[in-house]
Coordinates of C-alpha atoms in Angstrom, one line a residue:
M24 CA 0.3 -0.1 0.1
A25 CA 2.5 2.0 0.8
M26 CA 4.3 2.0 -2.8
D27 CA 1.0 2.9 -4.1
V28 CA 1.0 6.1 -2.1
E29 CA 4.3 6.8 -3.3
A30 CA 4.0 6.1 -6.7
T31 CA 0.1 7.6 -6.7
A32 CA 1.9 10.8 -5.5
L33 CA 5.3 10.6 -8.3
L34 CA 2.7 10.5 -10.4
T35 CA 0.3 13.5 -9.5
A36 CA 4.0 15.4 -9.2
Q37 CA 4.6 14.5 -12.6
I38 CA 0.9 15.6 -13.4
V39 CA 1.0 18.7 -11.6
C40 CA 4.2 19.6 -13.5
K41 CA 3.8 19.0 -17.2
L42 CA 0.0 21.1 -16.7
A43 CA 1.6 24.0 -15.2
D44 CA 4.3 24.3 -18.5
S45 CA 1.4 24.0 -20.7
N46 CA -0.7 26.6 -22.5
F47 CA -3.5 24.7 -21.1
Y48 CA -2.2 25.8 -17.2
A49 CA -2.6 29.4 -18.1
R50 CA -5.7 29.4 -19.5
L51 CA -7.2 27.1 -16.5
H52 CA -5.5 29.7 -14.2
G53 CA -7.5 32.7 -15.7
A54 CA -11.2 30.8 -15.6
V55 CA -10.9 29.9 -11.9
T56 CA -9.7 33.5 -11.2
K57 CA -12.2 34.4 -13.2
E58 CA -15.0 32.2 -10.9
V59 CA -13.2 33.9 -7.3
Q60 CA -14.1 37.1 -7.7
G61 CA -17.3 36.5 -9.0
D62 CA -20.5 38.2 -6.2
D63 CA -21.7 34.2 -5.3
V64 CA -18.4 33.3 -4.1
R65 CA -18.3 32.7 -0.1
L66 CA -14.9 32.2 1.6
S67 CA -16.4 29.8 3.5
T68 CA -17.3 27.5 1.0
L69 CA -15.0 28.0 -1.9
S70 CA -13.6 25.2 -2.5
E71 CA -17.2 23.7 -3.2
D72 CA -18.0 26.9 -4.8
L73 CA -15.4 26.4 -7.3
R74 CA -15.5 22.8 -7.9
N75 CA -19.4 23.5 -8.8
A76 CA -18.6 26.9 -11.1
L77 CA -15.9 25.1 -13.0
K78 CA -18.1 22.1 -13.6
K79 CA -20.9 23.9 -15.2
S80 CA -18.6 26.2 -17.0
G81 CA -17.0 22.9 -18.8
W82 CA -14.0 23.6 -16.8
K83 CA -14.1 20.5 -14.7
A84 CA -14.0 18.3 -18.2
K85 CA -11.4 19.9 -19.7
L86 CA -9.0 19.1 -16.2
Q87 CA -10.2 15.7 -16.5
N88 CA -9.4 15.5 -20.0
A89 CA -5.8 16.8 -19.7
V90 CA -5.3 14.7 -16.2
Y91 CA -6.3 11.6 -18.6
R92 CA -4.0 12.7 -21.7
E93 CA -0.6 13.4 -18.9
M94 CA -1.7 9.9 -17.7
S95 CA -2.2 7.6 -20.7
V96 CA 1.4 8.7 -22.3
L97 CA 3.6 9.3 -19.3
P98 CA 6.2 5.7 -18.5
S99 CA 6.0 4.1 -15.2
A100 CA 6.4 7.3 -11.6
A101 CA 8.4 4.7 -10.2
L102 CA 10.5 3.8 -12.4
P103 CA 14.8 5.8 -12.0
P104 CA 14.1 8.4 -14.1
E105 CA 17.5 7.5 -16.2
L106 CA 15.1 3.9 -17.1
R107 CA 11.4 6.0 -17.8
K108 CA 12.1 6.3 -21.7
E109 CA 13.9 2.9 -22.1
P110 CA 14.4 0.0 -19.3
V111 CA 16.3 -2.5 -21.4
A112 CA 19.5 -1.1 -22.0
Y113 CA 20.1 -3.5 -25.3
M114 CA 17.1 -1.6 -26.4
R115 CA 18.5 1.9 -25.3
R116 CA 21.9 1.0 -27.4
A117 CA 20.5 -0.5 -30.8
Q118 CA 18.0 2.5 -31.3
A119 CA 20.9 4.7 -30.8
Q120 CA 22.9 3.2 -33.2
W121 CA 20.1 2.8 -35.5
E122 CA 20.0 7.2 -34.9
K123 CA 23.7 7.9 -35.1
R124 CA 22.8 5.5 -38.6
V125 CA 20.5 7.6 -39.6
M126 CA 21.8 10.8 -39.7
K127 CA 25.0 9.2 -41.5
S128 CA 22.4 8.8 -44.4
L129 CA 21.8 12.2 -44.3
N130 CA 25.0 13.8 -43.5
S131 CA 26.4 12.4 -46.6
M132 CA 23.6 12.8 -48.7
C133 CA 23.9 16.7 -48.0
T134 CA 27.5 16.1 -49.0
E135 CA 26.4 14.3 -52.3
L136 CA 24.1 16.9 -53.3
G137 CA 25.9 19.8 -52.0
V138 CA 23.1 21.0 -50.4
T139 CA 23.2 22.5 -46.6
L140 CA 21.0 21.5 -43.9
C141 CA 19.5 24.7 -43.6
Q142 CA 18.8 27.6 -45.2
K143 CA 16.8 30.9 -45.5
R144 CA 14.7 31.5 -48.3
S145 CA 16.1 34.7 -50.8
P146 CA 12.4 37.2 -50.2
E147 CA 11.3 35.8 -53.7
E148 CA 10.9 32.7 -52.1
Q149 CA 9.1 32.9 -49.2
K150 CA 6.3 35.3 -51.6
G151 CA 6.5 32.8 -54.0
L152 CA 6.1 29.9 -51.2
L153 CA 2.8 31.5 -49.9
S154 CA 1.6 32.9 -53.0
K155 CA 1.3 28.5 -53.9
W156 CA 1.0 27.7 -50.1
S157 CA -2.6 25.8 -50.7
E158 CA -1.4 24.6 -53.9
M159 CA 2.2 23.1 -53.3
G160 CA 1.7 20.2 -55.3
S161 CA 1.8 22.3 -58.7
D162 CA 5.3 23.1 -58.5
E163 CA 7.7 21.1 -55.7
P164 CA 11.4 20.9 -56.5
D165 CA 13.2 18.7 -58.1
L166 CA 13.4 15.4 -56.4
S167 CA 15.3 13.1 -58.4
R168 CA 18.4 13.2 -56.3
F169 CA 16.9 12.7 -53.0
R170 CA 15.9 9.7 -51.9
P171 CA 14.8 8.2 -48.7
V172 CA 16.8 8.7 -45.5
Y173 CA 15.5 5.5 -44.9
A174 CA 12.7 2.8 -45.9
P175 CA 10.7 0.4 -43.1
K176 CA 13.2 -2.7 -44.9
D177 CA 16.3 -0.7 -43.8
F178 CA 14.7 -0.8 -40.4
L179 CA 13.6 -4.2 -40.1
E180 CA 17.0 -5.3 -40.8
V181 CA 18.3 -3.5 -37.5
L182 CA 15.1 -5.6 -35.2
V183 CA 16.6 -9.0 -36.5
H184 CA 19.7 -8.3 -35.2
L185 CA 18.5 -7.5 -32.2
Q186 CA 20.1 -9.5 -29.3
D187 CA 19.5 -9.8 -25.4
P188 CA 23.5 -9.9 -24.4
E189 CA 22.3 -11.7 -21.4
V190 CA 20.2 -15.0 -23.6
L191 CA 21.8 -17.6 -25.1
N192 CA 21.4 -16.5 -29.0
F193 CA 21.7 -19.7 -31.2
D194 CA 23.0 -19.8 -34.8
P195 CA 21.5 -19.9 -38.1
G196 CA 20.4 -23.5 -38.7
H197 CA 21.1 -24.8 -35.3
P198 CA 17.5 -26.2 -33.9
C199 CA 17.0 -24.7 -31.1
R200 CA 16.7 -21.3 -32.6
P201 CA 13.0 -19.8 -33.0
W202 CA 11.8 -19.9 -36.4
G203 CA 11.0 -16.5 -36.4
L204 CA 13.0 -13.1 -37.7
V205 CA 12.8 -11.5 -33.4
Q206 CA 14.9 -13.3 -31.7
V207 CA 14.8 -11.2 -28.2
P208 CA 13.2 -12.6 -25.1
L209 CA 10.7 -9.4 -24.5
E210 CA 7.7 -10.4 -22.8
I211 CA 4.3 -9.9 -24.7
S212 CA 1.1 -10.3 -24.2
T213 CA -0.6 -13.9 -23.5
S214 CA -3.8 -15.2 -25.5
E215 CA -5.9 -14.9 -22.4
Q216 CA -4.5 -10.8 -21.9
L217 CA -5.6 -10.1 -25.7
S218 CA -8.8 -11.6 -25.1
Q219 CA -9.4 -10.1 -21.9
H220 CA -8.1 -6.5 -22.9
F221 CA -9.9 -7.1 -26.4
K222 CA -13.4 -8.3 -24.8
E223 CA -15.1 -5.2 -26.6
L224 CA -14.7 -6.4 -29.5
A225 CA -15.9 -10.0 -28.4
L226 CA -18.4 -12.4 -30.9
H227 CA -21.6 -11.2 -29.0
E228 CA -20.4 -8.0 -28.6
Q229 CA -22.2 -5.4 -31.4
Q230 CA -20.4 -3.6 -33.4
T231 CA -19.9 -0.7 -35.7
G232 CA -18.0 -2.3 -39.0
L233 CA -19.9 -5.5 -39.3
E234 CA -22.8 -6.4 -42.3
D235 CA -24.0 -9.4 -41.3
V236 CA -27.4 -8.1 -40.1
T237 CA -30.8 -7.9 -41.4
P238 CA -31.3 -4.6 -42.9
L239 CA -33.8 -3.4 -39.7
T240 CA -31.4 -4.5 -37.4
S241 CA -28.7 -2.5 -38.7
E242 CA -30.0 0.7 -39.0
S243 CA -31.6 0.3 -35.4
F244 CA -28.2 -0.3 -33.7
E245 CA -26.8 2.8 -36.0
V246 CA -28.5 4.5 -34.9
Q247 CA -28.6 3.9 -31.7
R248 CA -24.7 4.5 -32.2
E249 CA -25.5 8.0 -33.4
K250 CA -27.5 8.8 -31.1
L251 CA -24.9 7.7 -27.8
A252 CA -21.8 9.2 -29.4
K253 CA -23.8 12.5 -29.8
K254 CA -24.3 12.0 -25.6
V255 CA -20.8 11.2 -25.3
L256 CA -20.0 14.3 -27.6
E257 CA -22.3 16.2 -24.6
T258 CA -20.5 14.9 -22.1
D259 CA -16.9 16.3 -23.3
E260 CA -14.8 13.7 -21.7
S261 CA -11.7 11.9 -23.2
L262 CA -12.3 8.5 -21.3
L263 CA -15.5 8.2 -21.9
A264 CA -15.3 8.7 -25.7
Q265 CA -12.0 6.4 -25.8
H266 CA -14.1 3.6 -24.5
F267 CA -16.9 4.3 -27.2
A268 CA -14.2 4.1 -29.8
R269 CA -13.8 0.3 -28.8
K270 CA -16.8 -1.0 -30.6
G271 CA -16.4 1.8 -33.3
C272 CA -17.3 5.1 -34.2
P273 CA -20.5 6.1 -36.6
N274 CA -19.1 8.2 -40.1
A275 CA -21.1 11.2 -39.2
Q276 CA -19.4 11.8 -35.7
R277 CA -15.6 10.0 -35.7
A278 CA -13.6 13.5 -36.5
A279 CA -15.9 15.2 -33.4
L280 CA -14.9 11.2 -31.4
W281 CA -11.2 11.7 -32.4
L282 CA -10.4 14.7 -31.2
L283 CA -12.5 14.7 -27.9
I284 CA -10.2 11.3 -27.3
L285 CA -6.5 12.6 -28.5
N286 CA -7.7 16.2 -25.6
V287 CA -7.9 17.8 -29.6
S288 CA -9.4 21.4 -29.0
M289 CA -9.6 24.8 -31.7
G290 CA -8.3 28.3 -30.2
A291 CA -7.5 31.1 -31.8
E292 CA -4.0 29.8 -29.5
E293 CA -3.7 26.7 -31.8
I294 CA -4.8 28.7 -35.0
Q295 CA -2.3 30.6 -34.0
K296 CA 0.3 28.0 -33.7
Y297 CA -0.3 27.0 -36.7
E298 CA 0.1 30.2 -38.7
Q299 CA 3.2 30.5 -36.4
L300 CA 4.6 27.6 -38.2
K301 CA 3.9 28.4 -41.2
S302 CA 5.8 31.0 -40.6
A303 CA 8.6 29.4 -40.1
V304 CA 8.3 27.1 -43.3
V305 CA 8.4 30.1 -45.3
Q306 CA 11.2 31.2 -44.1
Q307 CA 13.7 28.4 -43.7
D308 CA 14.7 25.8 -46.3
L309 CA 14.9 22.4 -44.7
L310 CA 16.9 19.4 -46.7
V311 CA 13.7 17.2 -45.1
D312 CA 11.3 19.7 -47.0
N313 CA 12.5 18.0 -50.5
L314 CA 12.2 14.7 -48.6
I315 CA 8.6 15.7 -47.4
Y316 CA 7.5 15.7 -51.4
K317 CA 9.4 13.3 -52.7
D318 CA 7.2 10.6 -50.0
V319 CA 4.7 12.1 -51.0
K320 CA 4.8 11.6 -54.4
L321 CA 5.7 8.6 -53.4
T322 CA 3.3 7.4 -51.5
A323 CA 0.0 9.8 -51.4
S324 CA 0.1 11.0 -55.0
N325 CA 0.6 7.0 -55.9
D326 CA -2.9 6.2 -53.8
D327 CA -5.9 5.9 -55.9
Y328 CA -7.4 7.0 -52.1
Y329 CA -5.6 9.6 -51.3
F330 CA -3.8 11.6 -54.2
V331 CA -6.7 14.6 -54.1
F332 CA -5.2 15.9 -50.8
E333 CA -1.9 15.9 -51.9
D334 CA -1.5 19.6 -51.1
F335 CA -2.9 19.1 -47.6
L336 CA -0.1 16.4 -47.2
Y337 CA 2.5 19.3 -47.9
Q338 CA 1.1 22.1 -45.1
V339 CA 0.5 19.7 -42.1
L340 CA 3.8 18.0 -42.9
L341 CA 6.4 20.6 -43.4
C342 CA 4.3 22.0 -40.1
F343 CA 5.3 19.6 -38.6
S344 CA 9.4 19.3 -38.8
R345 CA 9.1 22.9 -37.8
D346 CA 6.8 21.8 -34.8
T347 CA 9.1 22.3 -31.0
K348 CA 6.2 20.5 -29.4
V349 CA 6.6 17.5 -30.7
L350 CA 10.2 17.4 -28.7
S351 CA 8.0 16.9 -25.7
H352 CA 8.0 12.7 -26.6
F353 CA 10.9 11.7 -26.5
E354 CA 10.2 12.1 -22.5
H355 CA 8.7 9.1 -23.2
N356 CA 10.5 7.6 -26.2
S357 CA 13.3 5.5 -26.3
A358 CA 14.5 7.4 -29.5
T359 CA 16.3 11.3 -29.3
P360 CA 15.6 14.1 -30.6
S361 CA 17.4 14.4 -34.3
K362 CA 20.7 16.9 -33.9
T363 CA 23.1 18.0 -35.9
Y364 CA 26.7 20.0 -34.9
S365 CA 28.4 22.4 -35.2
P366 CA 32.0 21.7 -37.6
G367 CA 34.3 20.1 -36.3
K368 CA 32.5 19.6 -32.8
M369 CA 31.0 16.4 -33.6
G370 CA 29.3 14.9 -30.4
V371 CA 30.5 18.2 -28.3
E372 CA 26.7 18.8 -26.9
E373 CA 27.0 22.9 -25.9
F374 CA 27.7 23.2 -30.2
A375 CA 24.2 21.1 -31.2
T376 CA 20.8 21.7 -32.2
V377 CA 18.4 20.1 -32.8
Y378 CA 17.6 19.5 -36.5
P379 CA 14.5 19.3 -37.6
P380 CA 13.1 21.4 -35.0
S381 CA 10.4 18.6 -34.4
G382 CA 13.8 15.7 -33.7
V383 CA 12.1 13.6 -36.1
I384 CA 13.4 13.1 -39.5
P385 CA 10.6 11.8 -42.3
F386 CA 11.3 7.8 -43.5
H387 CA 9.8 6.3 -47.0
G388 CA 6.1 6.3 -45.9
F389 CA 5.5 8.2 -43.1
T390 CA 2.8 10.6 -45.3
M391 CA 0.9 7.7 -44.7
Y392 CA 0.7 8.5 -40.7
V393 CA -1.6 11.6 -42.2
A394 CA -3.1 11.0 -45.2
P395 CA -5.9 8.5 -44.0
L396 CA -7.3 11.7 -41.7
C397 CA -7.2 13.9 -44.6
F398 CA -10.9 12.0 -45.0
L399 CA -12.1 13.7 -41.8
Y400 CA -11.0 16.9 -41.2
H401 CA -10.8 19.5 -44.0
E402 CA -9.1 22.6 -42.8
P403 CA -5.5 22.2 -42.3
H404 CA -4.7 23.2 -38.8
T405 CA -7.6 20.7 -36.9
L406 CA -6.1 18.3 -40.0
Y407 CA -2.7 19.6 -38.1
Y408 CA -3.3 18.7 -34.4
A409 CA -4.8 15.5 -34.8
F410 CA -1.7 13.9 -36.7
H411 CA -0.1 15.9 -33.9
Q412 CA -1.7 14.0 -31.8
M413 CA -2.1 11.0 -33.0
Y414 CA 1.7 10.5 -33.8
V415 CA 3.0 11.1 -30.5
R416 CA 0.7 8.5 -28.8
H417 CA 0.7 6.4 -30.9
F418 CA 3.4 6.7 -34.4
F419 CA 6.5 7.6 -33.1
R420 CA 6.5 3.8 -31.6
L421 CA 6.2 1.9 -34.3
H422 CA 9.8 3.5 -35.7
S423 CA 12.2 3.4 -32.4
V424 CA 14.0 0.6 -31.0
S425 CA 12.1 0.2 -27.9
S426 CA 10.2 -3.5 -25.3
H427 CA 6.9 -1.1 -25.4
P428 CA 3.9 -3.4 -25.1
S429 CA 2.5 -1.2 -28.3
G430 CA 6.1 -0.5 -29.8
I431 CA 7.3 -2.0 -33.3
V432 CA 9.8 -5.3 -31.4
A433 CA 6.9 -6.0 -29.4
L434 CA 4.5 -6.5 -32.0
C435 CA 6.4 -8.3 -34.2
L436 CA 7.6 -10.7 -32.1
L437 CA 3.4 -10.8 -31.0
F438 CA 3.1 -11.4 -34.7
E439 CA 5.5 -13.8 -35.1
T440 CA 4.3 -16.0 -31.7
T441 CA 0.8 -15.9 -32.4
L442 CA 0.8 -17.4 -36.0
Q443 CA 3.4 -19.6 -35.3
R444 CA 0.9 -20.9 -32.5
L445 CA -2.3 -20.5 -34.8
Q446 CA -0.6 -21.7 -38.1
P447 CA 2.9 -23.3 -37.6
R448 CA 2.7 -25.4 -40.7
L449 CA 1.8 -22.8 -42.5
F450 CA 4.9 -20.3 -41.0
H451 CA 7.0 -23.6 -41.3
H452 CA 6.1 -23.5 -45.3
L453 CA 6.9 -20.1 -45.3
R454 CA 10.0 -20.0 -43.9
D455 CA 11.6 -23.0 -46.4
I456 CA 10.6 -21.4 -49.0
G457 CA 12.8 -17.6 -48.1
A458 CA 9.2 -15.9 -47.3
Q459 CA 9.6 -15.3 -43.4
P460 CA 6.5 -13.3 -42.9
L461 CA 7.4 -10.5 -41.0
R462 CA 9.1 -9.7 -43.6
I463 CA 5.5 -9.3 -45.2
A464 CA 3.6 -7.7 -43.2
F465 CA 6.2 -5.6 -41.1
K466 CA 5.6 -2.6 -43.9
W467 CA 1.4 -2.9 -42.8
L468 CA 2.5 -2.9 -38.9
V469 CA 4.8 0.2 -39.2
R470 CA 2.7 2.3 -41.3
A471 CA -0.3 1.2 -39.1
F472 CA -2.2 -0.6 -42.2
S473 CA -2.1 3.0 -44.2
G474 CA -2.2 2.2 -47.6
Y475 CA -2.8 -1.2 -48.1
L476 CA -6.9 -1.7 -46.0
A477 CA -9.6 -0.1 -48.1
T478 CA -9.7 3.5 -46.0
D479 CA -13.5 3.2 -44.8
Q480 CA -12.0 -0.1 -43.0
L481 CA -9.2 1.7 -41.9
L482 CA -10.8 3.9 -40.1
L483 CA -12.6 1.6 -38.2
L484 CA -9.3 -0.5 -37.2
W485 CA -8.3 2.7 -35.9
D486 CA -11.2 3.5 -34.1
R487 CA -10.5 0.7 -31.6
L488 CA -6.3 1.8 -32.1
L489 CA -7.7 4.7 -30.2
G490 CA -10.3 3.2 -27.8
F491 CA -8.1 0.5 -26.5
N492 CA -4.9 3.0 -26.2
S493 CA -2.8 0.1 -27.8
L494 CA -1.5 -0.8 -31.2
E495 CA -1.8 -5.0 -30.3
L496 CA -4.8 -5.2 -32.7
L497 CA -1.5 -4.2 -35.8
A498 CA -0.1 -7.6 -35.2
V499 CA -3.5 -9.3 -34.2
L500 CA -5.0 -8.0 -38.0
A501 CA -1.7 -9.1 -39.7
V502 CA -1.7 -12.6 -37.8
A503 CA -5.7 -12.8 -38.9
I504 CA -4.2 -11.7 -42.4
F505 CA -2.3 -15.0 -43.1
V506 CA -4.7 -17.1 -41.6
L507 CA -7.4 -15.8 -44.4
R508 CA -5.0 -16.7 -46.9
A509 CA -3.2 -19.2 -45.8
E510 CA -4.5 -21.9 -48.5
N511 CA -3.0 -19.8 -50.9
L512 CA -0.5 -19.4 -49.0
M513 CA 0.4 -22.8 -48.1
E514 CA 1.2 -23.2 -52.3
A515 CA 3.9 -20.4 -53.0
A516 CA 6.7 -21.6 -53.4
S517 CA 9.1 -18.1 -53.8
L518 CA 9.1 -14.8 -51.7
A519 CA 8.0 -13.1 -54.5
S520 CA 5.0 -15.8 -54.7
A521 CA 3.7 -15.8 -50.9
E522 CA 4.0 -11.6 -51.4
A523 CA 1.6 -12.0 -55.0
V524 CA -0.8 -13.6 -52.9
L525 CA -1.1 -10.9 -50.0
A526 CA -0.7 -7.7 -52.1
D527 CA -4.2 -6.8 -52.3
L528 CA -5.8 -5.7 -48.4
S529 CA -8.2 -3.8 -50.2
T530 CA -11.4 -6.0 -50.0
V531 CA -10.7 -7.1 -46.2
K532 CA -13.2 -6.6 -43.4
V533 CA -11.4 -5.7 -40.1
V534 CA -14.1 -6.5 -37.7
P535 CA -15.0 -9.5 -37.8
L536 CA -11.3 -10.8 -39.1
L537 CA -9.9 -9.4 -35.4
Q538 CA -13.1 -10.5 -33.8
L539 CA -12.3 -14.1 -35.0
A540 CA -8.5 -14.3 -34.6
L541 CA -9.5 -12.6 -31.1
L542 CA -11.8 -15.5 -30.5
V543 CA -9.4 -18.4 -31.7
A544 CA -6.3 -17.4 -30.5
S545 CA -7.4 -17.8 -27.0
S546 CA -9.2 -20.3 -27.4
D547 CA -7.5 -23.1 -29.8
D548 CA -6.5 -25.8 -27.7
V549 CA -10.2 -26.2 -26.3
D550 CA -12.2 -28.9 -27.4
W551 CA -14.7 -26.9 -30.3
R552 CA -17.7 -29.5 -30.0
S553 CA -17.8 -29.6 -26.6
K554 CA -18.5 -25.9 -26.2
H555 CA -19.6 -24.6 -28.6
G556 CA -21.8 -27.5 -30.6
A557 CA -20.6 -28.9 -33.8
H558 CA -18.6 -26.7 -35.5
P559 CA -16.8 -23.4 -34.2
P560 CA -18.0 -19.9 -34.6
T561 CA -17.2 -18.9 -38.0
L562 CA -17.1 -15.4 -40.0
H563 CA -19.1 -13.8 -42.3
P564 CA -18.0 -14.1 -46.1
S565 CA -17.5 -10.5 -45.7
A566 CA -14.7 -10.5 -43.4
A567 CA -12.4 -12.5 -46.5
R568 CA -13.6 -11.2 -49.7
L569 CA -10.3 -11.3 -52.6
P570 CA -10.6 -8.9 -55.6
A571 CA -11.8 -11.3 -58.4
R572 CA -8.3 -12.3 -59.9
T573 CA -8.2 -14.4 -56.7
T574 CA -11.6 -15.7 -56.1
N575 CA -11.3 -19.7 -56.9
R576 CA -13.5 -22.6 -56.0
S577 CA -11.0 -22.9 -52.8
R578 CA -10.8 -19.6 -52.3
V579 CA -15.4 -19.7 -51.8
Q580 CA -14.6 -22.5 -49.3
E581 CA -12.4 -20.3 -47.3
V582 CA -14.6 -17.3 -46.9
G583 CA -17.6 -20.2 -46.0
H584 CA -19.6 -18.3 -49.3
G585 CA -23.1 -18.9 -48.9
M586 CA -23.4 -19.8 -45.2
G587 CA -26.9 -19.6 -43.6
G588 CA -27.0 -18.1 -39.8
G589 CA -27.9 -15.3 -37.1
G590 CA -27.1 -12.2 -35.9
R591 CA -23.9 -10.6 -35.3
G592 CA -21.1 -13.0 -35.0
G593 CA -23.0 -15.4 -34.1
A594 CA -22.1 -19.0 -33.2
G595 CA -22.9 -22.1 -34.5
R596 CA -22.5 -21.9 -37.7
G597 CA -19.7 -23.5 -39.6
S598 CA -16.8 -22.8 -42.1
D599 CA -13.6 -24.0 -43.2
L600 CA -11.7 -20.9 -42.4
C601 CA -12.4 -21.0 -39.2
R602 CA -10.9 -25.0 -38.8
E603 CA -8.0 -23.3 -40.1
F604 CA -7.6 -20.7 -37.6
C605 CA -8.6 -23.5 -35.3
F606 CA -6.9 -26.2 -36.3
G607 CA -4.2 -25.5 -38.3

């Protein structure tokens, strides 16, 4: 109990310290001062009067949201300060070495191309950029000489070579060596823990994003969800909105619900800050600007869903690179801000400058963290703050070496471990033909499936990521997709053919796949016939639709085409797919 009290006191002190340095504190202080000066406030009941006044004015909910936001990102107060960024020593070393490689690559590019990391734009350049701010896609610089600093496959090699020096590591080919690529002894969620943590995704729970209902039931459920969403928004409570999102957000309220979950409120200060970032972009030309232009061109501009948002993407990403507020997330990130040094002073911190000002160097695919949000937010400043919060809460974990349960290392290990357990024959087959599953799935994980799923399905997935405040569902979905395509994958004879089977995910339905994967992962050693009757629960066919070019008789069997049966994800319907899930 003493430790609990001490930890609570430390956490409280951390939160108070963080809030005291924020703009929110100044606004709260002003609101409290105004209430204290009111005629109806008495000294004898000051505390109670203030509470009532703050509740009535909405500041109580705003304070709760601010506290909850800090609680959701702060590391354990019980950890020593030096371990709060990353408690595992070999993870810290690997991240530091990776950062050096990235900066070396960036500096080499400067030398090769004869350009500087940063230079002031001329008055003519500033005027030209301002005049084309809303249509930058039509006049980007010559990008032919620039290349991404790194791609996900480069980062994967870092994870593959991670080793715990205190654990015996077997050489490749040794019979005792684990099958997967990630060899670190990291603690990950068990099947039972996953099932419990994501219990709102159980088969008997109604969900936004399922189609296997009658029109009447579907309309009734969606109408109820919309009404409930409006009530949640009226409360203005982040935690309530987060719990609501676990079953999906109605399209009409999704944008507002996400802002509430992320504690984003748009006022004069936020708009002014965005304009300052825009001004910084206009004044300074950074090398990373070209990397951003290049990445947008290589990714979103070539995507059927996102190419129309090209100008928005430039605006948001260029402003993000100048935002020093992004630096605060490094307090709970294993990474450190990227830095550049004065000539001849390499490694001397007094001569170091954070570069870019955000401390984040964009990599190939970074644009895809922003692109889906363009469907929700049509004002650049609102889009910017939504992305900012998504990144500092979640997305940074997908390209940092850490031991966090939602970090990319744990996600990779969770994916490999779960797939091996559910489909050992498939895993062994892919490994034998040189198609390690993680080499195919890694790009999905790093991008949080952005650019791979249809946008409506991606938003349903991101609803749950925000709702559960966890990225573990990315690994669960990746496993489910492999199992879904298992029959075709078993026929693959090379990495190229395996990649071809999984090349198009645009017809995958996210929610029913997640439901079934979580059910089977926690029940794969249970006697299905004794627990569920003659057949295991099954997946609605819409979850597994494949593109026409891969549809054949075996695929129809796989998705359970033509199955009859009842309500939302109800039990008692048989399918070959679920038998594959359950018995490999």
